[in-house]
Coordinates of C-alpha atoms and ligand atoms in Angstrom, one line a residue:
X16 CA 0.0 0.0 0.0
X17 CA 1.3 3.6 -1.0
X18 CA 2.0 5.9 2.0
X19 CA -1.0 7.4 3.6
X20 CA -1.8 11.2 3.7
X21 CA -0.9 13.3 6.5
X22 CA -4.5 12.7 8.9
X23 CA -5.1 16.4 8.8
X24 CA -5.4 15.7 4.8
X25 CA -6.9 12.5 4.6
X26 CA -9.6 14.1 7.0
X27 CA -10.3 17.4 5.2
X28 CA -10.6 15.6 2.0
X29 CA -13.1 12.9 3.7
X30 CA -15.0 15.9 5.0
X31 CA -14.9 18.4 1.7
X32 CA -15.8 14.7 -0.7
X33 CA -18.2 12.9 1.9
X34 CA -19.9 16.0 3.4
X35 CA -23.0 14.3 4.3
X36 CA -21.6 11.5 5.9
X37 CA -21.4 11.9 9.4
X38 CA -17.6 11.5 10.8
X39 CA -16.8 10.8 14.2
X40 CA -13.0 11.9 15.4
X41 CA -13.5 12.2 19.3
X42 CA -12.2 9.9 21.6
X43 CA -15.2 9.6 23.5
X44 CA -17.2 8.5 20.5
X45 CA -15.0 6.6 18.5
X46 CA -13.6 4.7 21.8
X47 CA -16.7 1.6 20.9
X48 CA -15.2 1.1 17.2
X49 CA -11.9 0.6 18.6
X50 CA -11.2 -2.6 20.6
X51 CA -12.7 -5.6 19.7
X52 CA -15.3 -7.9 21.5
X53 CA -13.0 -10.0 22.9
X54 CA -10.9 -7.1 23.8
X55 CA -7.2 -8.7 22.4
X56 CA -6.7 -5.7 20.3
X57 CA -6.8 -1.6 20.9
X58 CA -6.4 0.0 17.5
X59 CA -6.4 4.0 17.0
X60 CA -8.5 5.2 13.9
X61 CA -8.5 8.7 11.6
X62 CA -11.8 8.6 12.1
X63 CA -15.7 6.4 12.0
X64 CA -17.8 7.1 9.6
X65 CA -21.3 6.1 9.4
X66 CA -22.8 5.9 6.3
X67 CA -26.9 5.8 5.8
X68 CA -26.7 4.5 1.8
X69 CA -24.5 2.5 -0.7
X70 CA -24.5 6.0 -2.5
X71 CA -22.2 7.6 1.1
X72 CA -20.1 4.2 1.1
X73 CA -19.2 4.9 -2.0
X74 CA -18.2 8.0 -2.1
X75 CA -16.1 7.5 1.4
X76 CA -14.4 4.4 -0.6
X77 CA -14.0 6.9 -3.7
X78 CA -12.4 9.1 -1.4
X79 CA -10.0 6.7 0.5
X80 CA -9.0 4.9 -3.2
X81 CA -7.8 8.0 -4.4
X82 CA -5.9 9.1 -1.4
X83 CA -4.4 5.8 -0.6
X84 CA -6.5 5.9 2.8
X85 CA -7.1 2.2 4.6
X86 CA -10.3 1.1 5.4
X87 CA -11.7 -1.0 7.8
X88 CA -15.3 -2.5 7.6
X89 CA -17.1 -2.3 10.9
X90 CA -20.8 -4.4 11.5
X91 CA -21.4 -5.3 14.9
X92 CA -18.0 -5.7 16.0
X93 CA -18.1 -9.3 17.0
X94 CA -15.6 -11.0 15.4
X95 CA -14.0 -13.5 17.5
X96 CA -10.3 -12.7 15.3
X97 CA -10.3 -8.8 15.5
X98 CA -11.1 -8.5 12.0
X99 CA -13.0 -5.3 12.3
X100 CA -10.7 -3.8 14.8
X101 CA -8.3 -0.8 13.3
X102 CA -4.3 -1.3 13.5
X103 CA -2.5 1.2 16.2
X104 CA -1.7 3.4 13.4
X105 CA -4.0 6.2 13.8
X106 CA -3.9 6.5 9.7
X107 CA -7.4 4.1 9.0
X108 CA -10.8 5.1 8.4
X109 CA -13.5 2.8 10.3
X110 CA -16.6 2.9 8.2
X111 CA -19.3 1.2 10.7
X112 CA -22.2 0.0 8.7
X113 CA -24.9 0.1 11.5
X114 CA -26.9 2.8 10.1
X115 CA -27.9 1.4 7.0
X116 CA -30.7 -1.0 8.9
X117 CA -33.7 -1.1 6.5
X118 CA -35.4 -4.1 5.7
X119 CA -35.8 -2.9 1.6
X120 CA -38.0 -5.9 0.8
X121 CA -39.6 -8.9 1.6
X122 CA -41.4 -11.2 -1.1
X123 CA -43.2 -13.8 0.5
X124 CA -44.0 -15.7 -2.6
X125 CA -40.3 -15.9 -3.6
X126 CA -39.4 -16.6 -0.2
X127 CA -36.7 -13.7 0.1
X128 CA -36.0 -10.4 2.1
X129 CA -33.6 -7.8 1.1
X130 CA -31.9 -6.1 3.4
X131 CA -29.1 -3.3 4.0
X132 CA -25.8 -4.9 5.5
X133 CA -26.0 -3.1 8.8
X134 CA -29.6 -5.1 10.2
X135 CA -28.9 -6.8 13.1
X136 CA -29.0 -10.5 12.5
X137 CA -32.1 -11.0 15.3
X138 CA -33.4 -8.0 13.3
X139 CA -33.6 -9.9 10.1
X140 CA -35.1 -13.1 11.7
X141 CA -37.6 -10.8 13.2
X142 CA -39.0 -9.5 10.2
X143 CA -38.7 -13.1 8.3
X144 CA -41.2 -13.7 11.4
X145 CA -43.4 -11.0 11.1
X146 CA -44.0 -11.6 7.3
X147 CA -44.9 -15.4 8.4
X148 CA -41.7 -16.7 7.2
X149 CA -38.1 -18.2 8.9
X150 CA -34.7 -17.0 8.4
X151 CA -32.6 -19.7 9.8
X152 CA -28.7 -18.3 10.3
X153 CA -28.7 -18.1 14.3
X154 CA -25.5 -18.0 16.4
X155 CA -25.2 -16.7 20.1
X156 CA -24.5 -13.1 18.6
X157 CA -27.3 -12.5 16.7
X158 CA -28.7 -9.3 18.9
X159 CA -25.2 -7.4 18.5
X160 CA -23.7 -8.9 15.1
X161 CA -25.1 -7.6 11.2
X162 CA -25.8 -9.4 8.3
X163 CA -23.3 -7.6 6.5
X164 CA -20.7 -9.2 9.1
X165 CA -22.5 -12.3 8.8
X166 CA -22.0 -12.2 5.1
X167 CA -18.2 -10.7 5.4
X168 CA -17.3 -13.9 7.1
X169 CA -19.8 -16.2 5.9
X170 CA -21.0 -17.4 9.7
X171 CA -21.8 -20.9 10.3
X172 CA -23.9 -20.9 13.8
X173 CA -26.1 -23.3 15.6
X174 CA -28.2 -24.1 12.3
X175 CA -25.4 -25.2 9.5
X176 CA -26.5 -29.0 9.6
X177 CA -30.1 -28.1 8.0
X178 CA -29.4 -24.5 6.4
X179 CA -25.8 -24.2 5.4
X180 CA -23.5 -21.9 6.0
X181 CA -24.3 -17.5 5.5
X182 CA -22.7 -18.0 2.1
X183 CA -25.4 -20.6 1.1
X184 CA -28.3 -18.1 2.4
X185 CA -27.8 -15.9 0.5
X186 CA -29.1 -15.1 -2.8
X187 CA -27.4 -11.9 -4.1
X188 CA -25.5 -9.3 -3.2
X189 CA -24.7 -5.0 -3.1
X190 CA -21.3 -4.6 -2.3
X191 CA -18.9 -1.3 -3.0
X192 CA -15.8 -1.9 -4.4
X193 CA -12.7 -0.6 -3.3
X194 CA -12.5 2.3 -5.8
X195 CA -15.9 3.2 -5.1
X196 CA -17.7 1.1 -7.9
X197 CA -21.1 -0.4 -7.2
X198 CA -21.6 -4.0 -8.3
X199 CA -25.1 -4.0 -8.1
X200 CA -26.2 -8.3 -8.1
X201 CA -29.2 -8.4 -6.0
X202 CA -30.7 -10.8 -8.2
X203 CA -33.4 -13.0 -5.7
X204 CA -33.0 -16.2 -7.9
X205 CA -32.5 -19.8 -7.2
X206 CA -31.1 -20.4 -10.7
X207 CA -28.4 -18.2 -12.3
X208 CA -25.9 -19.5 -14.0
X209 CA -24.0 -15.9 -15.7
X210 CA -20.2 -16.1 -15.6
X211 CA -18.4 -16.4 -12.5
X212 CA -19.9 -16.2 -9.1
X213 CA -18.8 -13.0 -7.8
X214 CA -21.0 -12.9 -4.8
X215 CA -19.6 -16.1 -3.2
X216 CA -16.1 -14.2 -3.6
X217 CA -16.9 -11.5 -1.4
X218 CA -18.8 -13.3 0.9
X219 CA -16.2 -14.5 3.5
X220 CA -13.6 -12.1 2.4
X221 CA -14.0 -10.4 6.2
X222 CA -13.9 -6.6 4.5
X223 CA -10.9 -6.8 2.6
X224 CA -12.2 -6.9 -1.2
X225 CA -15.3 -4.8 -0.1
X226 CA -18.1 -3.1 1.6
X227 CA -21.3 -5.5 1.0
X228 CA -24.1 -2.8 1.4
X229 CA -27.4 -5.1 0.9
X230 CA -28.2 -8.8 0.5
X231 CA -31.2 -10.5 -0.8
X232 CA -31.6 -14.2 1.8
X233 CA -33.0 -16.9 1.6
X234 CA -36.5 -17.5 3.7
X235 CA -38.3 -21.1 4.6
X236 CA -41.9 -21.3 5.7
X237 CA -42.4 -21.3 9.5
X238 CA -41.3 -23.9 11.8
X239 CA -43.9 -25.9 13.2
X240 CA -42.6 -28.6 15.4
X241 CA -39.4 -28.9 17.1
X242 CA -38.3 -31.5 19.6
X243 CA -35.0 -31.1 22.3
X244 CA -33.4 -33.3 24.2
X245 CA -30.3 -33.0 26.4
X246 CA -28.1 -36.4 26.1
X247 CA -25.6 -37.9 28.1
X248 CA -23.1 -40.0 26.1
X249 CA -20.5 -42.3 26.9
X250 CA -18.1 -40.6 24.3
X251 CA -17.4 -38.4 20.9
X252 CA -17.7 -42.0 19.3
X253 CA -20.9 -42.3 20.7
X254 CA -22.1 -39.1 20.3
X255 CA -20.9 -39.4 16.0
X256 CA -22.5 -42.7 16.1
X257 CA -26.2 -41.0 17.2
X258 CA -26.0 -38.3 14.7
X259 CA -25.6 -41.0 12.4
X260 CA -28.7 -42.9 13.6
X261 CA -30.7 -39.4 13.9
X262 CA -29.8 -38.4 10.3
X263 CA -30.9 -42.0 9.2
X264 CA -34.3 -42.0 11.3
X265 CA -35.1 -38.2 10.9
X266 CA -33.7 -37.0 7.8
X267 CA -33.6 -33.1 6.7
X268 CA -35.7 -32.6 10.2
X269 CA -32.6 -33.3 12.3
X270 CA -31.7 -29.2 12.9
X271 CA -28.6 -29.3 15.4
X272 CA -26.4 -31.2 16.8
X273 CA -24.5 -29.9 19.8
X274 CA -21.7 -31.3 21.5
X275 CA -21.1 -30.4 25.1
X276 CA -18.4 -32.0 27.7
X277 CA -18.9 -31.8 31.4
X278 CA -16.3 -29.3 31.9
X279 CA -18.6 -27.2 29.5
X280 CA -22.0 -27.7 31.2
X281 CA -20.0 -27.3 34.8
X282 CA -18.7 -24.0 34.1
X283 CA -21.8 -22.7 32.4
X284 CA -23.8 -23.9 35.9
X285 CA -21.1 -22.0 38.1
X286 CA -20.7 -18.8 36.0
X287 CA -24.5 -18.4 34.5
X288 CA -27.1 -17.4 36.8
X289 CA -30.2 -19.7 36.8
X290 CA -28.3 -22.2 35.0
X291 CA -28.8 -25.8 36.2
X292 CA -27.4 -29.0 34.9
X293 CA -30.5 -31.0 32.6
X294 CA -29.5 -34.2 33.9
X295 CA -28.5 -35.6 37.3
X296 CA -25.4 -37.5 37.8
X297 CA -22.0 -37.0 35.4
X298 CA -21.3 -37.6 32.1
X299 CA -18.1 -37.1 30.3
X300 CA -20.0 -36.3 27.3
X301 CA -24.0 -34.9 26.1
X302 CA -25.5 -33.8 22.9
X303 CA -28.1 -31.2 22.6
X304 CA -30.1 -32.3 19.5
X305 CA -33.2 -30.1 18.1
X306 CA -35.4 -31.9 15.1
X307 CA -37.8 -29.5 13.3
X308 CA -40.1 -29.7 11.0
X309 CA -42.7 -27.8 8.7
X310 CA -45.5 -29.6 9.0
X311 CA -47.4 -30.3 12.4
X312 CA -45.8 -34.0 12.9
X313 CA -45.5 -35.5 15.9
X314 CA -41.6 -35.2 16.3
X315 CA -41.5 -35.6 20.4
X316 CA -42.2 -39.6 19.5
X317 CA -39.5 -39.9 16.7
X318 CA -36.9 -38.1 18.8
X319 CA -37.8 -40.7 22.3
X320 CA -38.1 -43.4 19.5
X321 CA -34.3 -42.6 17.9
X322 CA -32.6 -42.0 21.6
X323 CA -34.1 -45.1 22.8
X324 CA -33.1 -47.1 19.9
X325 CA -30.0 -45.1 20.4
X326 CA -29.7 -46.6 24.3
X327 CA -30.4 -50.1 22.9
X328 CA -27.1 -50.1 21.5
X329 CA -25.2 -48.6 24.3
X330 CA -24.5 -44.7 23.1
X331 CA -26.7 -42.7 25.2
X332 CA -26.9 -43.5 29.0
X333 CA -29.7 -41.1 29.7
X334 CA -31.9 -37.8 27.7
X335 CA -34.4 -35.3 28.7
X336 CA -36.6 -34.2 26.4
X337 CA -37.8 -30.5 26.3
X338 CA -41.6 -31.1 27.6
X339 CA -42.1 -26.9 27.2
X340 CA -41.1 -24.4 25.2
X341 CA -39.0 -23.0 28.6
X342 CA -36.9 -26.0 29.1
X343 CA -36.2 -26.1 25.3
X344 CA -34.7 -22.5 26.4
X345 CA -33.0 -23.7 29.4
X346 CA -31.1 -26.3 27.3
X347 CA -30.4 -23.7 24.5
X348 CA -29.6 -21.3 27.0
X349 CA -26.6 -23.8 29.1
X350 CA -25.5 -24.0 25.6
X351 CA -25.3 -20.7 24.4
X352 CA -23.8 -19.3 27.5
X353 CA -20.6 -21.4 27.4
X354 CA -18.6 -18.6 25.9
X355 CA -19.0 -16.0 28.6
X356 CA -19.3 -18.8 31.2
X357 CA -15.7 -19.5 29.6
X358 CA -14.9 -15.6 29.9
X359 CA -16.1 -15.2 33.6
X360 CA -13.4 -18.3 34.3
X361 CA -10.1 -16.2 33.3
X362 CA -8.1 -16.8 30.7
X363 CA -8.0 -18.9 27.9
X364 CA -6.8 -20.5 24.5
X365 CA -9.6 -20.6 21.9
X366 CA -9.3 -22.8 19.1
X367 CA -12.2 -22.7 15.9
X368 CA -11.7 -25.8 13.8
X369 CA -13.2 -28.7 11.9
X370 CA -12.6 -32.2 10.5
X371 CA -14.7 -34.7 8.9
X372 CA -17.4 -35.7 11.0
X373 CA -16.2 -39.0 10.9
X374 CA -12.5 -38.0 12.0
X375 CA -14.1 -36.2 14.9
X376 CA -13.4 -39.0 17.7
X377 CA -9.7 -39.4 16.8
X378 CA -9.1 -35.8 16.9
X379 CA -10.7 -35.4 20.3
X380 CA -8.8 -38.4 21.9
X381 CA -5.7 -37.2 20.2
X382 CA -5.7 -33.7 20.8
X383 CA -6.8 -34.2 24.3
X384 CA -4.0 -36.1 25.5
X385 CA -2.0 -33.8 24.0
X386 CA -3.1 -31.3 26.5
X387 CA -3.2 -33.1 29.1
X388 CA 0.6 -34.1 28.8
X389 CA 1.9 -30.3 27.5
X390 CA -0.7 -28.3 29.1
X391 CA -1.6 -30.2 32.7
X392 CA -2.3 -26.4 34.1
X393 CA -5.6 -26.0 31.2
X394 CA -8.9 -27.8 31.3
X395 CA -10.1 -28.7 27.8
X396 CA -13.5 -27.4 26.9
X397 CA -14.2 -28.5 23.4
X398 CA -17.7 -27.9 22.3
X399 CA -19.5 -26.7 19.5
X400 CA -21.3 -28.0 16.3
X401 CA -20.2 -31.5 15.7
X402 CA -22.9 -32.3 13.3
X403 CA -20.9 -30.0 11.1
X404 CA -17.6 -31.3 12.4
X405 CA -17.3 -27.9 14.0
X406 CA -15.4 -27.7 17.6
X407 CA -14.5 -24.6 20.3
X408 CA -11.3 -26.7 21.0
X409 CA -10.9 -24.4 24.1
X410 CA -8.6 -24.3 26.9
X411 CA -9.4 -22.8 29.9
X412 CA -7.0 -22.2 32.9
X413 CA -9.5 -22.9 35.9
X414 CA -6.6 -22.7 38.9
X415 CA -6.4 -19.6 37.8
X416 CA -2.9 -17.8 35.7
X417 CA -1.9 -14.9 34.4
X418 CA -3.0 -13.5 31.0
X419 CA 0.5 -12.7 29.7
X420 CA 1.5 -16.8 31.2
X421 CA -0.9 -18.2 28.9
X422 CA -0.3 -15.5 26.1
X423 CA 3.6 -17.0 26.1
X424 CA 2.1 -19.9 25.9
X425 CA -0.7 -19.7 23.2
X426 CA 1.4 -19.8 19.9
X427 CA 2.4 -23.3 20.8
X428 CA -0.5 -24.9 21.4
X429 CA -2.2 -23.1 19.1
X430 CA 0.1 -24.8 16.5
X431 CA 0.2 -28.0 17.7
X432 CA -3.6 -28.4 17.7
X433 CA -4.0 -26.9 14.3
X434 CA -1.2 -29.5 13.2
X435 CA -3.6 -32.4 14.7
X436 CA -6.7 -30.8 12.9
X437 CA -4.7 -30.5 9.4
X438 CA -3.4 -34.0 10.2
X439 CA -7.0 -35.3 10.5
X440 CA -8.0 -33.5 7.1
X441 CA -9.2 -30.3 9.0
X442 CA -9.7 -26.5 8.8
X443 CA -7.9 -24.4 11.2
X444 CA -10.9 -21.7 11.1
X445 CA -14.1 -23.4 10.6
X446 CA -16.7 -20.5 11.0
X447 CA -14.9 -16.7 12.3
X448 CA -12.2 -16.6 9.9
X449 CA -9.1 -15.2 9.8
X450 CA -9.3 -11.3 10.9
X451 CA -5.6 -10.2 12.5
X452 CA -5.7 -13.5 14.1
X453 CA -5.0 -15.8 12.5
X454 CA -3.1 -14.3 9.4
X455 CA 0.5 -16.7 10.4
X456 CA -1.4 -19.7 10.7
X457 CA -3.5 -19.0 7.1
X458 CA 0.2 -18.3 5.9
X459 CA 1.3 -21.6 7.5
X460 CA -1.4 -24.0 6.4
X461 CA -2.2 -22.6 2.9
X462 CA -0.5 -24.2 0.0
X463 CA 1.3 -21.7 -2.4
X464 CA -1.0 -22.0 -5.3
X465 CA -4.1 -21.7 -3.0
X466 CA -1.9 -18.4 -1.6
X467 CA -1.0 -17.3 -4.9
X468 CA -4.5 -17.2 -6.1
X469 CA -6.2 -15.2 -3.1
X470 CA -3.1 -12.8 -3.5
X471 CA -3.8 -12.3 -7.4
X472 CA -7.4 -11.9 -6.3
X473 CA -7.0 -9.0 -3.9
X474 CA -4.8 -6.9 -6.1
X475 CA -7.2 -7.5 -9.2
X476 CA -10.2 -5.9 -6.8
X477 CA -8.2 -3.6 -4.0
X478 CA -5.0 -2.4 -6.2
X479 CA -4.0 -0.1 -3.8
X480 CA -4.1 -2.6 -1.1
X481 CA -6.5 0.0 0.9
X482 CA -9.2 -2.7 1.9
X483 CA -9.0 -4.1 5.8
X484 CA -5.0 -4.2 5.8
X485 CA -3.4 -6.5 7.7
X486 CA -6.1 -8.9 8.1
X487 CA -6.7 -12.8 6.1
X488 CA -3.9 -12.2 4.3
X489 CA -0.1 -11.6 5.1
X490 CA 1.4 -7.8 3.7
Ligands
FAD517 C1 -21.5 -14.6 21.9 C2 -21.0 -14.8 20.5 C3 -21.4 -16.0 19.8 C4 -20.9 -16.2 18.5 N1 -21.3 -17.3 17.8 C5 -20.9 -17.6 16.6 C6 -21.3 -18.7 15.9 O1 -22.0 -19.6 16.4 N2 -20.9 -18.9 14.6 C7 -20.1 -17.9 14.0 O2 -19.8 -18.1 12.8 N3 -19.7 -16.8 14.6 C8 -20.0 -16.6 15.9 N4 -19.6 -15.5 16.6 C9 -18.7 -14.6 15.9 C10 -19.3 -13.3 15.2 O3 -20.6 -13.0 15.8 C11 -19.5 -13.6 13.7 O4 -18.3 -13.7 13.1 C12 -20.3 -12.5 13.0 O5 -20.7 -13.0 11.7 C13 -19.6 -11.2 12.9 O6 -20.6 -10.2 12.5 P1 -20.4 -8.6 12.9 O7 -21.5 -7.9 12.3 O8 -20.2 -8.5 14.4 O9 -19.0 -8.3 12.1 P2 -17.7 -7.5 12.7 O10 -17.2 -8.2 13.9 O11 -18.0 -6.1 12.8 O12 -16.8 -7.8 11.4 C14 -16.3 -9.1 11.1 C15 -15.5 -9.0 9.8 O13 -16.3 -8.7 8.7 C16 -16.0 -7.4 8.1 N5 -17.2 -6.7 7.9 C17 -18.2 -6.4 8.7 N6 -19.2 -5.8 8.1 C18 -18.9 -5.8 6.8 C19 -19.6 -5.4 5.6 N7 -20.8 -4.8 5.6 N8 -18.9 -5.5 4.4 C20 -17.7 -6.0 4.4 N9 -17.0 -6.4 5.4 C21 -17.6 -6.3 6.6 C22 -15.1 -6.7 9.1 O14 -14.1 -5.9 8.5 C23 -14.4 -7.9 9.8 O15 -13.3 -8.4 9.0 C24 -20.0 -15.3 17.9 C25 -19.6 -14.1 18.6 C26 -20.1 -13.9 19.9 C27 -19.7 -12.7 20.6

């Protein structure tokens, strides 16, 4: 990237070009867009701006081309990987997308809402509901994260087992270029085979090829039935084994598959108010599974019918169905409060992978004694969304430690356990991405031709290198 203006340039420019987009420069309100949710990084900005229409982001990104200003995309600001945090510099323009948070249309027929990048993801599912329809991307952020940051690094979530991943929801795309160009593809069809698929390649590219401003999403009919249970199992084996038997005995209507260890459910039960433990006694291992259908079926009996089948043959040792729709919260609840319950407990190694389903109970038993022998100070708390392979292969120092001990220590677990995952045919980021990261490890793991190819990619779209520097890929 060329050497950035002096900020008393760069900001009388941004304010004489972009004169109705509002620009924040004092501390006190630019202090939010600064550190990220997870608070590993402080950056230092030029300045925020908030832009209310694709028309203002362009013009900012106009602006910023020409100058050789750096950019960085801001939704919600919950990327787990600091990807929408600004460097220390001083010299990079935030644009936060938060006011542009219309719902611009919702066709019931076609099964599709179009929407502007900065609507909160519970936002969108709340207007999919309103209009009698279901929007099914759902992960524990969904009241602070956008779609456009959903988009930006194609989130996975709670629902990828039935529904796909953000990049499969979505049917077109608004996005501003780097030099300020609109590509304009907010085509709402199921069919369209024209050229390449340029929407697919900024989804997931986490702000550094582009500003997406709108997306047109996929919607289902409503959800009429839905059955819970909370699971004990005697091990991952077990636990892959019943997904197996679920898929076979409820097809498409099997919705999630969670994966929980004690340690897990213990620490969401100590930290988390109101939290209690589903089922008495300990397991090493449980499964929260949710089927759902469309149609009013009576799912309660084919769930009880699968987990006793299931107990037959040895791999569950006990289940509680959801009998209410408040239990079925409780359970979703444990679950979705293992992050901060995992926060509250001090500090921590956090680890987003996958592997094949199938290579899910050798990586476990693997990685885990790994810890145990390197790391006999950490408590492993690997959980997540095994129906997709996913884990939070996390590492939690419960005795207690100092943050900058286990900071000296991170880089060599962290590659040791990404070794074991890409041993085991495995992605080292499964569903946050890269952001600042994880950009050593994406050098690391990527072949050259792979690396080659995003490279050529970025300076084809972002010549002046101005997009998101410093995050996905290495300078
Ligand atoms: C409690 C909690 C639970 C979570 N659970 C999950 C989960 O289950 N699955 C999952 O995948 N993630 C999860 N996340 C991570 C996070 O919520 C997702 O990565 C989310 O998609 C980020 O959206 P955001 O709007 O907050 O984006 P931000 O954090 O603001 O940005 C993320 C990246 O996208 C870029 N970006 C943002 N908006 C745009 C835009 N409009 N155009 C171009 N680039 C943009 C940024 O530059 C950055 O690189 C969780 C986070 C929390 C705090």
């Amino acid at each position: 990237m060329s050497a950035a203006p002096a900020a008393s340039v760069a900001l009388e420019a941004l304010r004489r070009n972009c004169a109705e987009v509002p620009l924040l420069t004092l501390g006190e309100d630019t202090a939010p867009y600064l550190t990220d949710h997870r608070r590993l990084y402080h950056g230092q900005a030029l300045a925020v701006a908030l832009p209310r229409s694709a028309a203002q982001v362009s013009a900012l990104l106009a602006c910023c081309h020409s100058l050789g200003i750096a950019v960085v995309p801001q939704g919600g600001n919950t990327s787990y990987c600091g990807g929408a945090t600004p460097d220390e510099s001083g010299q990079q323009l935030v644009i936060g997308l938060g006011h542009m948070n219309r719902v611009r249309a919702i066709d019931t027929a076609n099964y599709s809402i179009t929407v502007e990048a900065g609507c909160l993801l519970a936002h969108v599912q709340r207007a999919a509901d309103a209009a009698g329809c279901y929007f099914p991307l759902e992960l524990g952020s969904a009241g602070s994260c956008q779609i456009g940051g959903n988009l930006a690094t194609n989130a996975g979530g709670l629902n990828v087992l039935r529904f796909g991943m953000a990049r499969e929801l979505a049917l077109g795309i608004e996005a501003v270029l780097p030099d300020g160009r609109v590509f304009q593809r907010l085509r709402s069809l199921r069919k369209d085979n024209t050229g390449y698929d340029l929407k697919s390649l900024l989804i997931g590219s986490e702000g550094t090829l582009g500003i997406i401003t709108a997306a047109t999403l996929k919607l289902w009919p409503p959800l009429r039935r839905r059955a819970t249970a909370f699971v004990a199992v005697a091990d991952v084996a077990a636990a892959i084994a019943l997904l197996a038997q679920l898929r076979a005995a409820a097809g498409e209507r099997l919705h999630s598959f969670e994966l929980l260890p004690r340690a897990a459910v213990e620490l969401a039960c100590r930290f988390i108010a109101d939290t209690r433990a589903p089922l008495d006694g300990a397991h090493a291992w449980y499964v929260l599974c949710e089927l759902s259908s469309f149609v009013d079926e009576p799912l309660d009996e084919l769930l009880q019918n699968a987990l006793v089948q299931a107990s037959s043959l040895g791999w569950v040792l006990d289940a509680a169905l959801a009998a209410s729709e408040a239990q079925r919260r409780a359970f979703w609840s444990l679950r979705e409060t293992i992050p901060e319950a995992q926060r509250r407990a001090g500090p921590g190694v956090k680890h987003d992978i996958s592997v094949p389903v199938s290579a899910l109970p050798a990586f476990v038993a693997e990685a885990s004694a790994w810890v145990r022998r390197e790391v006999p100070a950490g408590t492993l708390v690997a959980y997540g969304h095994a129906g997709d392979g996913n884990l939070h292969f996390n590492i939690n120092w419960l005795g207690g430690a100092a943050a900058a001990d286990v900071a000296r220590q991170e880089p060599l677990i962290r590659r040791a356990i990404h070794d074991l995952v890409v041993a085991h045919g495995g992605s080292i980021s499964a569903e946050h991405g890269i952001g600042r990261l994880k950009v050593a490890e994406l050098q690391h793991y990527t072949s050259p031709v792979e690396l080659d190819l995003m490279r050529e990619i970025k300076r084809a779209l972002d010549p002046k290198g101005i997009m998101n520097p410093g995050k996905l890929l290495a300078p």
